[in-house]
Amino acid sequence: MKTYMSIAALAATVAAQESVRYLGRVNPATRELTWPSSGLSFTFTGTEASIDIESTTGANSIELTVDGEPIVILDVDGSPISTSVLPFGNHSVSLRKRSEAQYGTIFLGDVTSDGTIRPDTPPSRQVEIIGDSISVGYGLDGVLPCTDSAAYQNNPKTYGAVAAKALGADYTVLAWSGKGLVRNIATGNPEDEKLPLIPALYSRYGANDADGSYTFPESWNPDVVVINLGTNDWSYLGYNENGSYPARDPIDPATFTAGAVDFVHSIQTHYPEAEFFLLNSPMLGDSWPTPEDAQKTTQTNAILEAIELLNDEKVHFLDWPSQGSDVGCDYHPNEATNAAEAEVLAAAISEVLGW
Ligand SMILES: *[C@@H]1O[C@H](CO)[C@@H](O)[C@H](O)[C@H]1NC(C)=O
């Protein structure tokens, strides 16, 4: 037996879906949540609201925020994500993915309520964060030693998300663990060298969509673009396919500098007014793997060189000092380390933007 919605009910459903605002990059053709921080938001007048999940792939964790109170769901299993029953009135709801695309994705269904769903007011300030596992929030909720998972990833607690929220800004995160600007993390597998780099991933709508699929819609025109790349480009240890060590040569910093200049230029073709903040890596230090590598200094200098070549007052360097010994899974910055850098980033943005 088929059931048919009344015209009025159908119209209400269509109106409700049109009132929903996507957060981050969500391809409206697929309604697939891929990128960390991608999600949706809306307000409703009523007592409860529910977000249907059409399907999921892999493992996903999300944060649902109802009237400013975050609720963490560590394993999205396909059942609807619902608010509790609230006092009748106006309520705000937002949902953001905590974990990254390589673990899994979520296909959204309809948003429903016993009341009326209405659009919320988007913040006028917009911040975009581009990066690797650090910007994902990889292992952020774990304590070394631990094995990263969708549940241990916590994008809402990353430096970028925390800084954006402190400034009342909306934010988009384009981040993928293990990825680099000019080369991905050293795995010793030559096939991995052929996988897309961050500039290619940046051109996608959903993280698993085709290269070049992002349409750069007018609704997203960030005031600030934060780039935190290089940790993976600098990696070279590990065994290569012949069992010899290390897996590859240390990076030529000039290659990274040239890549950074090209990437900033290409983003500027879309966002000519944006202020850029280029960060160095809290995971690199000057004594590991060897003092001769001086990875922290070498990476910092490569970024400073790119900024000099860009010769643009809208491009700034921001220092993220080498982290301490309290770390998350696989030596990733934990909540406290992210919170400390969020303050530094928010202060720098405030000063430059006058926010
Ligand atoms: C909900 O918000 C709308 C728009 O601001 C307002 O007109 C209405 O009175 C509010 N309703 C309740 C129950 O507070």
mmCIF file of C-alpha atoms and ligand atoms in Angstrom:
data_model
loop_
_atom_site.group_PDB
_atom_site.id
_atom_site.type_symbol
_atom_site.label_atom_id
_atom_site.label_comp_id
_atom_site.label_asym_id
_atom_site.label_seq_id
_atom_site.Cartn_x
_atom_site.Cartn_y
_atom_site.Cartn_z
ATOM 1 C CA MET A 1 0.000 0.000 0.000
ATOM 2 C CA LYS A 2 1.249 3.451 -0.839
ATOM 3 C CA THR A 3 0.530 6.383 1.401
ATOM 4 C CA TYR A 4 0.180 9.836 -0.027
ATOM 5 C CA MET A 5 0.798 13.062 1.804
ATOM 6 C CA SER A 6 -1.893 15.715 1.637
ATOM 7 C CA ILE A 7 -0.935 18.736 -0.474
ATOM 8 C CA ALA A 8 -0.804 20.836 2.709
ATOM 9 C CA ALA A 9 1.479 18.371 4.479
ATOM 10 C CA LEU A 10 3.689 18.124 1.418
ATOM 11 C CA ALA A 11 3.920 21.917 1.170
ATOM 12 C CA ALA A 12 4.845 22.101 4.856
ATOM 13 C CA THR A 13 7.592 19.495 4.368
ATOM 14 C CA VAL A 14 9.013 21.343 1.380
ATOM 15 C CA ALA A 15 8.922 24.632 3.309
ATOM 16 C CA ALA A 16 10.640 22.965 6.258
ATOM 17 C CA GLN A 17 13.473 21.596 4.093
ATOM 18 C CA GLU A 18 13.939 25.022 2.483
ATOM 19 C CA SER A 19 14.260 26.563 5.963
ATOM 20 C CA VAL A 20 17.225 24.390 6.804
ATOM 21 C CA ARG A 21 20.652 25.950 6.372
ATOM 22 C CA TYR A 22 23.639 23.792 5.623
ATOM 23 C CA LEU A 23 26.788 24.309 7.666
ATOM 24 C CA GLY A 24 30.101 23.839 5.965
ATOM 25 C CA ARG A 25 30.269 22.341 2.507
ATOM 26 C CA VAL A 26 27.223 20.158 1.896
ATOM 27 C CA ASN A 27 26.388 19.346 -1.705
ATOM 28 C CA PRO A 28 22.622 20.030 -1.926
ATOM 29 C CA ALA A 29 22.330 17.412 -4.687
ATOM 30 C CA THR A 30 23.428 14.611 -2.352
ATOM 31 C CA ARG A 31 22.756 16.012 1.156
ATOM 32 C CA GLU A 32 25.800 14.036 2.249
ATOM 33 C CA LEU A 33 27.745 15.166 5.314
ATOM 34 C CA THR A 34 31.383 14.440 4.606
ATOM 35 C CA TRP A 35 33.735 17.166 5.871
ATOM 36 C CA PRO A 36 34.312 17.543 9.589
ATOM 37 C CA SER A 37 32.064 20.399 10.841
ATOM 38 C CA SER A 38 29.582 19.954 7.996
ATOM 39 C CA GLY A 39 25.971 19.839 9.123
ATOM 40 C CA LEU A 40 22.824 21.914 9.275
ATOM 41 C CA SER A 41 20.972 24.407 11.428
ATOM 42 C CA PHE A 42 17.446 25.769 11.792
ATOM 43 C CA THR A 43 15.025 27.138 14.352
ATOM 44 C CA PHE A 44 11.547 25.887 15.135
ATOM 45 C CA THR A 45 8.522 26.947 17.128
ATOM 46 C CA GLY A 46 7.155 23.874 18.835
ATOM 47 C CA THR A 47 8.258 21.246 21.346
ATOM 48 C CA GLU A 48 10.446 18.883 19.348
ATOM 49 C CA ALA A 49 12.298 18.454 16.076
ATOM 50 C CA SER A 50 13.936 15.547 14.375
ATOM 51 C CA ILE A 51 16.534 15.113 11.640
ATOM 52 C CA ASP A 52 16.083 11.966 9.584
ATOM 53 C CA ILE A 53 19.151 10.055 8.453
ATOM 54 C CA GLU A 54 18.659 8.368 5.078
ATOM 55 C CA SER A 55 21.758 6.259 5.359
ATOM 56 C CA THR A 56 25.304 6.267 6.579
ATOM 57 C CA THR A 57 28.608 4.818 5.480
ATOM 58 C CA GLY A 58 31.251 3.704 7.967
ATOM 59 C CA ALA A 59 31.421 5.339 11.369
ATOM 60 C CA ASN A 60 30.390 8.887 12.226
ATOM 61 C CA SER A 61 30.205 10.993 15.344
ATOM 62 C CA ILE A 62 28.231 14.237 15.564
ATOM 63 C CA GLU A 63 27.461 17.089 17.903
ATOM 64 C CA LEU A 64 23.834 18.224 18.108
ATOM 65 C CA THR A 65 23.356 21.622 19.719
ATOM 66 C CA VAL A 66 19.910 22.502 21.020
ATOM 67 C CA ASP A 67 19.428 26.015 22.416
ATOM 68 C CA GLY A 68 23.192 26.313 22.813
ATOM 69 C CA GLU A 69 23.617 23.023 24.715
ATOM 70 C CA PRO A 70 25.826 20.472 22.928
ATOM 71 C CA ILE A 71 24.830 16.793 22.890
ATOM 72 C CA VAL A 72 27.436 14.356 21.585
ATOM 73 C CA ILE A 73 26.392 11.271 19.628
ATOM 74 C CA LEU A 74 29.419 9.023 19.189
ATOM 75 C CA ASP A 75 27.895 6.535 16.792
ATOM 76 C CA VAL A 76 25.307 7.697 14.270
ATOM 77 C CA ASP A 77 23.453 4.475 13.511
ATOM 78 C CA GLY A 78 20.828 5.689 11.049
ATOM 79 C CA SER A 79 18.038 6.394 13.513
ATOM 80 C CA PRO A 80 16.654 9.952 13.476
ATOM 81 C CA ILE A 81 18.527 12.557 15.518
ATOM 82 C CA SER A 82 15.892 14.155 17.735
ATOM 83 C CA THR A 83 15.714 16.863 20.332
ATOM 84 C CA SER A 84 14.167 15.926 23.650
ATOM 85 C CA VAL A 85 10.645 17.218 24.280
ATOM 86 C CA LEU A 86 11.112 20.899 25.086
ATOM 87 C CA PRO A 87 8.763 23.547 26.480
ATOM 88 C CA PHE A 88 6.639 25.007 23.673
ATOM 89 C CA GLY A 89 8.483 27.947 22.133
ATOM 90 C CA ASN A 90 11.295 28.925 19.825
ATOM 91 C CA HIS A 91 14.314 26.649 19.781
ATOM 92 C CA SER A 92 17.555 26.615 17.822
ATOM 93 C CA VAL A 93 19.092 23.399 16.529
ATOM 94 C CA SER A 94 22.390 22.752 14.823
ATOM 95 C CA LEU A 95 24.137 19.535 13.962
ATOM 96 C CA ARG A 96 27.784 19.237 12.997
ATOM 97 C CA LYS A 97 29.897 16.244 12.129
ATOM 98 C CA ARG A 98 32.745 15.653 14.595
ATOM 99 C CA SER A 99 34.604 13.075 12.518
ATOM 100 C CA GLU A 100 36.139 13.096 9.070
ATOM 101 C CA ALA A 101 35.106 11.704 5.690
ATOM 102 C CA GLN A 102 37.613 8.850 5.581
ATOM 103 C CA TYR A 103 35.764 7.157 8.466
ATOM 104 C CA GLY A 104 32.261 7.627 7.114
ATOM 105 C CA THR A 105 29.538 9.918 5.836
ATOM 106 C CA ILE A 106 25.890 10.703 6.615
ATOM 107 C CA PHE A 107 23.109 11.194 4.065
ATOM 108 C CA LEU A 108 20.509 13.540 5.518
ATOM 109 C CA GLY A 109 16.789 12.958 5.219
ATOM 110 C CA ASP A 110 14.004 15.413 6.050
ATOM 111 C CA VAL A 111 13.857 17.673 9.063
ATOM 112 C CA THR A 112 10.503 17.495 10.847
ATOM 113 C CA SER A 113 8.869 19.102 13.873
ATOM 114 C CA ASP A 114 5.533 19.129 15.695
ATOM 115 C CA GLY A 115 5.665 22.888 15.131
ATOM 116 C CA THR A 116 6.954 25.218 12.456
ATOM 117 C CA ILE A 117 10.508 25.078 11.139
ATOM 118 C CA ARG A 118 12.010 28.427 10.241
ATOM 119 C CA PRO A 119 15.379 29.587 8.931
ATOM 120 C CA ASP A 120 17.869 30.867 11.478
ATOM 121 C CA THR A 121 19.962 33.982 11.028
ATOM 122 C CA PRO A 122 23.390 33.128 9.654
ATOM 123 C CA PRO A 123 26.311 34.875 11.375
ATOM 124 C CA SER A 124 27.747 37.587 9.116
ATOM 125 C CA ARG A 125 31.314 36.593 10.022
ATOM 126 C CA GLN A 126 32.753 33.609 8.151
ATOM 127 C CA VAL A 127 35.947 31.677 8.841
ATOM 128 C CA GLU A 128 37.320 28.862 6.700
ATOM 129 C CA ILE A 129 39.880 26.397 8.046
ATOM 130 C CA ILE A 130 41.967 24.227 5.717
ATOM 131 C CA GLY A 131 44.197 21.513 7.074
ATOM 132 C CA ASP A 132 45.110 17.935 7.904
ATOM 133 C CA SER A 133 44.499 15.733 10.958
ATOM 134 C CA ILE A 134 45.263 18.639 13.296
ATOM 135 C CA SER A 135 42.361 20.629 11.842
ATOM 136 C CA VAL A 136 40.168 17.498 11.778
ATOM 137 C CA GLY A 137 40.588 16.963 15.512
ATOM 138 C CA TYR A 138 42.102 13.511 14.983
ATOM 139 C CA GLY A 139 42.498 11.648 18.277
ATOM 140 C CA LEU A 140 41.658 14.848 20.146
ATOM 141 C CA ASP A 141 39.520 13.082 22.762
ATOM 142 C CA GLY A 142 41.992 10.235 23.280
ATOM 143 C CA VAL A 143 45.000 10.008 25.561
ATOM 144 C CA LEU A 144 48.180 8.517 24.093
ATOM 145 C CA PRO A 145 48.459 5.550 23.605
ATOM 146 C CA CYS A 146 45.162 5.113 21.774
ATOM 147 C CA THR A 147 43.873 4.233 18.326
ATOM 148 C CA ASP A 148 42.044 7.058 16.582
ATOM 149 C CA SER A 149 38.395 6.484 15.642
ATOM 150 C CA ALA A 150 35.351 8.512 14.611
ATOM 151 C CA ALA A 151 34.442 8.698 18.308
ATOM 152 C CA TYR A 152 37.866 10.082 19.348
ATOM 153 C CA GLN A 153 37.757 12.760 16.647
ATOM 154 C CA ASN A 154 36.266 16.008 17.920
ATOM 155 C CA ASN A 155 36.157 18.740 15.325
ATOM 156 C CA PRO A 156 34.073 21.154 17.493
ATOM 157 C CA LYS A 157 37.006 21.295 19.952
ATOM 158 C CA THR A 158 39.693 22.070 17.361
ATOM 159 C CA TYR A 159 41.546 25.385 17.465
ATOM 160 C CA GLY A 160 39.725 26.669 14.389
ATOM 161 C CA ALA A 161 36.198 25.820 15.482
ATOM 162 C CA VAL A 162 36.785 27.126 19.008
ATOM 163 C CA ALA A 163 38.262 30.407 17.712
ATOM 164 C CA ALA A 164 35.398 30.888 15.226
ATOM 165 C CA LYS A 165 32.763 30.276 17.892
ATOM 166 C CA ALA A 166 34.512 32.688 20.292
ATOM 167 C CA LEU A 167 34.281 35.353 17.579
ATOM 168 C CA GLY A 168 30.619 34.639 16.778
ATOM 169 C CA ALA A 169 31.615 33.472 13.312
ATOM 170 C CA ASP A 170 30.262 30.669 11.176
ATOM 171 C CA TYR A 171 32.954 28.247 10.080
ATOM 172 C CA THR A 172 33.751 25.663 7.446
ATOM 173 C CA VAL A 173 36.481 23.053 7.809
ATOM 174 C CA LEU A 174 38.143 21.441 4.793
ATOM 175 C CA ALA A 175 40.448 18.938 6.409
ATOM 176 C CA TRP A 176 41.573 15.357 5.879
ATOM 177 C CA SER A 177 44.055 13.393 7.978
ATOM 178 C CA GLY A 178 47.360 12.386 6.410
ATOM 179 C CA LYS A 179 47.067 14.914 3.601
ATOM 180 C CA GLY A 180 49.615 17.488 2.608
ATOM 181 C CA LEU A 181 50.089 20.561 0.487
ATOM 182 C CA VAL A 182 52.667 19.087 -1.911
ATOM 183 C CA ARG A 183 52.887 15.500 -0.643
ATOM 184 C CA ASN A 184 50.863 13.301 1.691
ATOM 185 C CA ILE A 185 52.117 11.493 4.793
ATOM 186 C CA ALA A 186 54.964 9.024 4.204
ATOM 187 C CA THR A 187 53.497 5.528 4.280
ATOM 188 C CA GLY A 188 56.147 3.714 2.249
ATOM 189 C CA ASN A 189 53.467 2.756 -0.286
ATOM 190 C CA PRO A 190 54.150 4.464 -3.639
ATOM 191 C CA GLU A 191 50.427 4.225 -4.483
ATOM 192 C CA ASP A 192 49.712 6.636 -1.640
ATOM 193 C CA GLU A 193 51.842 9.237 -3.381
ATOM 194 C CA LYS A 194 49.208 9.319 -6.133
ATOM 195 C CA LEU A 195 46.315 10.098 -3.781
ATOM 196 C CA PRO A 196 44.908 13.630 -3.990
ATOM 197 C CA LEU A 197 46.580 16.437 -2.086
ATOM 198 C CA ILE A 198 44.740 19.122 -0.148
ATOM 199 C CA PRO A 199 44.502 21.603 -3.074
ATOM 200 C CA ALA A 200 42.628 18.941 -5.103
ATOM 201 C CA LEU A 201 40.397 17.988 -2.155
ATOM 202 C CA TYR A 202 39.697 21.687 -1.588
ATOM 203 C CA SER A 203 38.113 21.852 -5.045
ATOM 204 C CA ARG A 204 35.462 19.265 -4.087
ATOM 205 C CA TYR A 205 31.931 19.969 -2.832
ATOM 206 C CA GLY A 206 31.581 16.895 -0.648
ATOM 207 C CA ALA A 207 34.902 15.377 0.397
ATOM 208 C CA ASN A 208 34.195 12.311 -1.780
ATOM 209 C CA ASP A 209 32.848 14.271 -4.772
ATOM 210 C CA ALA A 210 34.832 14.787 -7.961
ATOM 211 C CA ASP A 211 37.717 17.239 -8.094
ATOM 212 C CA GLY A 212 36.432 20.624 -9.252
ATOM 213 C CA SER A 213 32.847 19.947 -8.144
ATOM 214 C CA TYR A 214 32.607 22.793 -5.624
ATOM 215 C CA THR A 215 30.581 25.670 -7.074
ATOM 216 C CA PHE A 216 31.778 28.411 -4.688
ATOM 217 C CA PRO A 217 28.232 29.616 -3.964
ATOM 218 C CA GLU A 218 27.776 33.274 -2.994
ATOM 219 C CA SER A 219 26.466 32.346 0.456
ATOM 220 C CA TRP A 220 29.999 31.405 1.514
ATOM 221 C CA ASN A 221 32.574 34.168 1.152
ATOM 222 C CA PRO A 222 34.934 33.822 4.105
ATOM 223 C CA ASP A 223 36.456 36.882 5.751
ATOM 224 C CA VAL A 224 39.249 34.682 7.063
ATOM 225 C CA VAL A 225 41.038 31.667 5.587
ATOM 226 C CA VAL A 226 43.222 29.672 7.998
ATOM 227 C CA ILE A 227 45.693 27.203 6.501
ATOM 228 C CA ASN A 228 47.522 24.662 8.646
ATOM 229 C CA LEU A 229 49.461 22.274 6.413
ATOM 230 C CA GLY A 230 52.929 20.765 6.332
ATOM 231 C CA THR A 231 52.980 18.184 9.116
ATOM 232 C CA ASN A 232 52.504 15.402 6.553
ATOM 233 C CA ASP A 233 54.686 17.027 3.895
ATOM 234 C CA TRP A 234 57.540 16.993 6.428
ATOM 235 C CA SER A 235 57.125 13.311 7.322
ATOM 236 C CA TYR A 236 59.612 10.894 5.760
ATOM 237 C CA LEU A 237 60.218 8.068 8.239
ATOM 238 C CA GLY A 238 58.745 4.612 7.798
ATOM 239 C CA TYR A 239 59.691 1.724 5.541
ATOM 240 C CA ASN A 240 59.308 1.906 1.789
ATOM 241 C CA GLU A 241 58.019 -0.910 -0.402
ATOM 242 C CA ASN A 242 61.493 -2.466 -0.627
ATOM 243 C CA GLY A 243 61.748 -2.581 3.140
ATOM 244 C CA SER A 244 64.387 0.127 3.201
ATOM 245 C CA TYR A 245 64.326 3.024 5.582
ATOM 246 C CA PRO A 246 63.425 5.859 5.557
ATOM 247 C CA ALA A 247 60.476 5.754 3.194
ATOM 248 C CA ARG A 248 61.539 8.839 1.249
ATOM 249 C CA ASP A 249 63.814 11.858 1.387
ATOM 250 C CA PRO A 250 63.117 14.805 3.661
ATOM 251 C CA ILE A 251 61.124 17.511 1.896
ATOM 252 C CA ASP A 252 62.791 20.260 -0.070
ATOM 253 C CA PRO A 253 61.342 23.297 1.764
ATOM 254 C CA ALA A 254 61.357 25.326 -1.486
ATOM 255 C CA THR A 255 58.793 22.898 -2.934
ATOM 256 C CA PHE A 256 56.505 23.549 0.012
ATOM 257 C CA THR A 257 56.986 27.307 -0.269
ATOM 258 C CA ALA A 258 56.068 27.241 -3.965
ATOM 259 C CA GLY A 259 53.017 25.082 -3.184
ATOM 260 C CA ALA A 260 51.870 27.502 -0.486
ATOM 261 C CA VAL A 261 52.179 30.488 -2.823
ATOM 262 C CA ASP A 262 50.180 28.697 -5.539
ATOM 263 C CA PHE A 263 47.477 27.533 -3.125
ATOM 264 C CA VAL A 264 46.948 30.980 -1.593
ATOM 265 C CA HIS A 265 46.815 32.532 -5.077
ATOM 266 C CA SER A 266 44.216 30.005 -6.207
ATOM 267 C CA ILE A 267 42.004 30.614 -3.154
ATOM 268 C CA GLN A 268 42.355 34.367 -3.676
ATOM 269 C CA THR A 269 40.744 34.020 -7.109
ATOM 270 C CA HIS A 270 37.561 33.058 -5.204
ATOM 271 C CA TYR A 271 37.973 35.195 -2.065
ATOM 272 C CA PRO A 272 40.031 38.255 -3.019
ATOM 273 C CA GLU A 273 39.126 40.143 0.166
ATOM 274 C CA ALA A 274 39.933 37.353 2.636
ATOM 275 C CA GLU A 275 42.604 37.689 5.303
ATOM 276 C CA PHE A 276 44.856 34.611 5.371
ATOM 277 C CA PHE A 277 46.495 33.124 8.452
ATOM 278 C CA LEU A 278 49.175 30.524 7.746
ATOM 279 C CA LEU A 279 50.027 28.365 10.762
ATOM 280 C CA ASN A 280 53.020 26.194 11.459
ATOM 281 C CA SER A 281 52.689 22.757 13.048
ATOM 282 C CA PRO A 282 52.473 22.025 16.784
ATOM 283 C CA MET A 283 53.461 18.419 15.952
ATOM 284 C CA LEU A 284 56.853 19.336 14.499
ATOM 285 C CA GLY A 285 59.819 19.974 16.766
ATOM 286 C CA ASP A 286 63.473 20.823 16.237
ATOM 287 C CA SER A 287 64.939 17.741 17.929
ATOM 288 C CA TRP A 288 62.872 14.977 16.275
ATOM 289 C CA PRO A 289 63.604 12.966 14.148
ATOM 290 C CA THR A 290 67.088 14.529 14.178
ATOM 291 C CA PRO A 291 68.440 17.925 15.265
ATOM 292 C CA GLU A 292 69.860 18.321 11.723
ATOM 293 C CA ASP A 293 66.316 18.213 10.326
ATOM 294 C CA ALA A 294 65.221 21.079 12.630
ATOM 295 C CA GLN A 295 61.718 20.451 11.283
ATOM 296 C CA LYS A 296 59.965 23.162 13.280
ATOM 297 C CA THR A 297 62.346 25.872 12.144
ATOM 298 C CA THR A 298 62.532 24.565 8.596
ATOM 299 C CA GLN A 299 58.749 24.484 8.210
ATOM 300 C CA THR A 300 58.318 27.887 9.835
ATOM 301 C CA ASN A 301 60.903 29.397 7.497
ATOM 302 C CA ALA A 302 59.239 27.818 4.466
ATOM 303 C CA ILE A 303 55.939 29.456 5.441
ATOM 304 C CA LEU A 304 57.616 32.813 6.135
ATOM 305 C CA GLU A 305 59.315 32.591 2.736
ATOM 306 C CA ALA A 306 55.931 31.980 1.071
ATOM 307 C CA ILE A 307 54.493 35.014 2.849
ATOM 308 C CA GLU A 308 57.419 37.126 1.673
ATOM 309 C CA LEU A 309 56.915 35.953 -1.913
ATOM 310 C CA LEU A 310 53.159 36.573 -1.718
ATOM 311 C CA ASN A 311 54.019 40.124 -0.592
ATOM 312 C CA ASP A 312 50.418 40.795 0.391
ATOM 313 C CA GLU A 313 49.338 42.580 3.578
ATOM 314 C CA LYS A 314 46.354 40.221 3.756
ATOM 315 C CA VAL A 315 48.570 37.176 4.384
ATOM 316 C CA HIS A 316 49.759 36.640 7.973
ATOM 317 C CA PHE A 317 51.896 34.118 9.809
ATOM 318 C CA LEU A 318 50.622 32.639 13.062
ATOM 319 C CA ASP A 319 52.854 30.628 15.360
ATOM 320 C CA TRP A 320 51.634 27.400 16.936
ATOM 321 C CA PRO A 321 54.498 26.395 19.261
ATOM 322 C CA SER A 322 55.586 22.756 19.467
ATOM 323 C CA GLN A 323 53.161 21.041 21.815
ATOM 324 C CA GLY A 324 53.998 19.544 25.220
ATOM 325 C CA SER A 325 53.883 15.898 26.243
ATOM 326 C CA ASP A 326 50.122 15.685 26.976
ATOM 327 C CA VAL A 327 48.787 14.508 23.634
ATOM 328 C CA GLY A 328 45.923 12.638 21.999
ATOM 329 C CA CYS A 329 46.084 9.557 19.777
ATOM 330 C CA ASP A 330 49.228 9.320 17.630
ATOM 331 C CA TYR A 331 50.668 12.464 19.239
ATOM 332 C CA HIS A 332 47.878 14.756 18.073
ATOM 333 C CA PRO A 333 47.005 18.001 19.870
ATOM 334 C CA ASN A 334 44.457 17.399 22.617
ATOM 335 C CA GLU A 335 41.633 19.642 23.770
ATOM 336 C CA ALA A 336 43.844 21.835 25.979
ATOM 337 C CA THR A 337 46.459 22.364 23.258
ATOM 338 C CA ASN A 338 43.716 23.260 20.764
ATOM 339 C CA ALA A 339 42.070 25.621 23.264
ATOM 340 C CA ALA A 340 45.357 27.454 23.840
ATOM 341 C CA GLU A 341 45.926 27.948 20.107
ATOM 342 C CA ALA A 342 42.277 28.958 19.612
ATOM 343 C CA GLU A 343 42.929 31.957 21.877
ATOM 344 C CA VAL A 344 45.984 32.928 19.860
ATOM 345 C CA LEU A 345 44.077 32.591 16.583
ATOM 346 C CA ALA A 346 41.015 34.469 17.842
ATOM 347 C CA ALA A 347 43.200 37.322 19.122
ATOM 348 C CA ALA A 348 45.047 37.543 15.794
ATOM 349 C CA ILE A 349 41.792 37.552 13.804
ATOM 350 C CA SER A 350 40.311 40.174 16.152
ATOM 351 C CA GLU A 351 43.282 42.419 15.675
ATOM 352 C CA VAL A 352 43.396 42.164 11.880
ATOM 353 C CA LEU A 353 39.628 42.194 11.232
ATOM 354 C CA GLY A 354 38.641 44.532 14.049
ATOM 355 C CA TRP A 355 36.194 41.899 15.377
HETATM 356 C C1 LIG B 1 9.157 32.908 18.091
HETATM 357 O O1 LIG B 1 9.902 33.806 17.324
HETATM 358 C C2 LIG B 1 9.110 34.569 16.447
HETATM 359 C C3 LIG B 1 10.044 35.337 15.526
HETATM 360 O O2 LIG B 1 11.018 36.022 16.280
HETATM 361 C C4 LIG B 1 8.153 35.441 17.248
HETATM 362 O O3 LIG B 1 7.349 36.191 16.374
HETATM 363 C C5 LIG B 1 7.283 34.563 18.123
HETATM 364 O O4 LIG B 1 6.492 35.343 18.961
HETATM 365 C C6 LIG B 1 8.127 33.604 18.951
HETATM 366 N N1 LIG B 1 7.230 32.623 19.554
HETATM 367 C C7 LIG B 1 7.312 32.239 20.820
HETATM 368 C C8 LIG B 1 6.316 31.201 21.256
HETATM 369 O O5 LIG B 1 8.126 32.682 21.612
#
